Coordinates of C-alpha atoms in Angstrom, one line a residue:
M194 CA 137.1 -16.0 70.9
Q195 CA 134.4 -13.7 71.8
G196 CA 133.8 -10.5 69.4
N197 CA 132.5 -8.5 71.9
R198 CA 136.4 -8.5 73.3
G199 CA 134.9 -9.1 76.8
T200 CA 133.2 -5.4 77.2
I201 CA 130.0 -7.0 78.1
G202 CA 128.8 -4.9 81.3
Q203 CA 130.6 -1.0 80.3
K204 CA 128.7 1.7 78.5
H205 CA 132.1 2.1 76.5
S206 CA 133.9 0.3 74.5
Y207 CA 136.5 2.5 75.1
E208 CA 136.3 1.3 78.7
H209 CA 137.6 -2.4 78.1
V210 CA 140.9 -2.9 80.2
P211 CA 142.2 -5.9 77.7
K212 CA 144.0 -9.0 80.0
S213 CA 147.3 -8.9 78.6
V214 CA 147.2 -12.3 77.3
E215 CA 144.3 -14.1 76.0
T216 CA 144.0 -17.2 74.0
S217 CA 141.5 -18.2 71.2
Q218 CA 139.7 -21.6 71.6
G219 CA 142.6 -23.8 70.6
G220 CA 145.8 -21.8 70.6
K221 CA 144.9 -20.6 67.3
V222 CA 145.6 -17.1 68.1
T223 CA 147.3 -15.3 70.9
I224 CA 146.9 -12.2 71.4
L225 CA 149.6 -9.6 73.9
W226 CA 148.8 -6.5 75.2
N227 CA 151.8 -4.6 76.2
Q228 CA 154.0 -7.7 76.9
Q229 CA 158.0 -7.4 76.9
I230 CA 159.2 -9.9 74.2
Q231 CA 162.0 -11.9 74.8
T232 CA 164.7 -12.5 72.4
D233 CA 167.8 -14.4 72.2
R234 CA 169.5 -11.0 71.0
T235 CA 169.8 -7.5 72.6
I236 CA 166.6 -5.9 71.0
P237 CA 166.3 -2.0 71.9
N238 CA 162.4 -2.0 71.1
K239 CA 160.6 -5.5 72.2
K240 CA 157.7 -3.7 73.2
P241 CA 154.7 -3.3 70.7
D242 CA 151.6 -2.3 71.9
I243 CA 149.4 -5.6 70.6
I244 CA 151.1 -8.5 69.5
I245 CA 148.6 -10.8 67.5
R246 CA 150.0 -14.2 66.6
D247 CA 147.9 -16.3 64.2
N248 CA 149.0 -19.7 65.5
E249 CA 147.0 -21.7 62.3
K250 CA 148.5 -19.5 59.7
G251 CA 151.9 -19.3 60.6
T252 CA 151.4 -15.3 61.1
C253 CA 152.1 -12.1 63.4
M254 CA 151.2 -8.7 64.0
L255 CA 153.1 -5.7 65.5
I256 CA 150.8 -3.1 66.3
D257 CA 151.8 -0.2 67.4
V258 CA 149.0 2.6 67.8
A259 CA 149.9 6.5 68.6
I260 CA 148.2 10.2 68.6
S261 CA 151.5 12.4 67.0
G262 CA 150.4 15.9 66.0
D263 CA 148.9 16.6 62.7
R264 CA 152.2 17.5 61.0
N265 CA 154.0 14.4 62.6
V266 CA 152.0 11.6 61.4
I267 CA 153.5 10.3 58.4
K268 CA 156.9 10.4 60.1
K269 CA 155.6 8.7 63.3
E270 CA 154.1 5.9 60.7
A271 CA 157.9 5.8 59.4
E272 CA 159.4 5.8 63.1
K273 CA 157.2 3.1 64.2
I274 CA 157.7 0.5 60.6
L275 CA 161.4 1.1 61.9
K276 CA 161.7 1.0 65.3
Y277 CA 160.4 -2.9 65.5
K278 CA 162.1 -4.1 62.5
D279 CA 164.1 -6.1 64.4
L280 CA 162.1 -7.4 66.3
T281 CA 160.0 -8.8 63.5
I282 CA 163.1 -9.9 62.1
E283 CA 163.8 -11.8 65.7
I284 CA 160.5 -13.1 65.7
Q285 CA 160.4 -14.5 62.2
L286 CA 163.4 -16.6 63.0
M287 CA 162.3 -17.4 66.5
W288 CA 158.1 -18.6 66.1
N289 CA 159.3 -19.1 62.6
V290 CA 156.2 -16.9 61.3
K291 CA 155.9 -14.2 59.0
T292 CA 155.8 -11.2 61.2
K293 CA 154.8 -7.6 60.1
V294 CA 154.6 -4.2 61.6
I295 CA 151.4 -2.3 61.6
P296 CA 151.5 1.2 62.2
V297 CA 148.4 3.3 64.1
T298 CA 149.0 6.8 63.4
I299 CA 146.0 9.4 63.5
G300 CA 146.8 12.9 64.0
A301 CA 145.4 14.7 66.8
T302 CA 143.1 16.0 64.9
G303 CA 142.1 13.4 63.0
T304 CA 144.3 13.4 59.8
I305 CA 145.4 10.2 58.8
S306 CA 148.4 9.3 56.2
K307 CA 147.4 7.9 52.2
S308 CA 148.6 4.4 53.6
F309 CA 146.3 4.2 56.3
S310 CA 143.5 2.0 55.3
K311 CA 146.2 0.1 53.7
Y312 CA 147.5 -0.4 57.4
V313 CA 144.0 -0.8 59.4
S314 CA 142.7 -3.6 56.7
N315 CA 145.7 -6.0 57.9
L316 CA 143.6 -6.1 60.9
P317 CA 141.2 -8.5 62.0
G318 CA 137.8 -8.0 62.4
K319 CA 136.1 -4.5 61.2
H320 CA 137.6 -0.9 61.5
E321 CA 135.9 2.2 60.0
V322 CA 138.6 4.7 59.5
K323 CA 135.8 7.4 60.1
E324 CA 135.1 6.3 63.6
L325 CA 139.4 5.9 64.4
E326 CA 139.5 9.8 63.2
K327 CA 136.1 10.3 65.7
T328 CA 137.6 8.1 68.6
A329 CA 141.6 10.8 68.1
I330 CA 139.4 13.7 68.1
L331 CA 137.5 13.8 70.6
G332 CA 140.4 12.5 72.8
T333 CA 142.2 15.6 71.7
A334 CA 138.7 17.3 73.2
H335 CA 138.8 15.6 76.5
I336 CA 142.8 16.5 77.1
L337 CA 141.7 20.1 76.1
R338 CA 138.8 20.4 78.3
K339 CA 140.9 20.1 81.1
V340 CA 144.0 21.9 80.9
F341 CA 141.8 25.0 79.7
M342 CA 138.6 24.6 82.2

């Protein structure tokens, strides 16, 4: 897949709207964005934000992103892991891949948990924690400007 993920012609990466399904050349990696997974059993939470299925490595990552209140970062992280436990088991059985949940949770003013870096290091590509925190803070500032001005 291309390194820029289709952001050509856009001034900022956050303006990019991804395709709902994108597959690499040769079908080695499939990325699902905002897609519900069809399962044989009834599972209440079947729609993580991003799913990365690597057919070559036999892995699947369920990524769920949240910006929460600073006090709730650790709680929200744990919620996300529990929320997708049933889906993790079902995907492992259906697709025969090793599956894990990666919660990407940042507080509204940039607060992160001690395990945040460990989770982000599992994601493909290069991600700087400071840049992710900055993005969360700028988003919070944008919302506050809209509300108070």
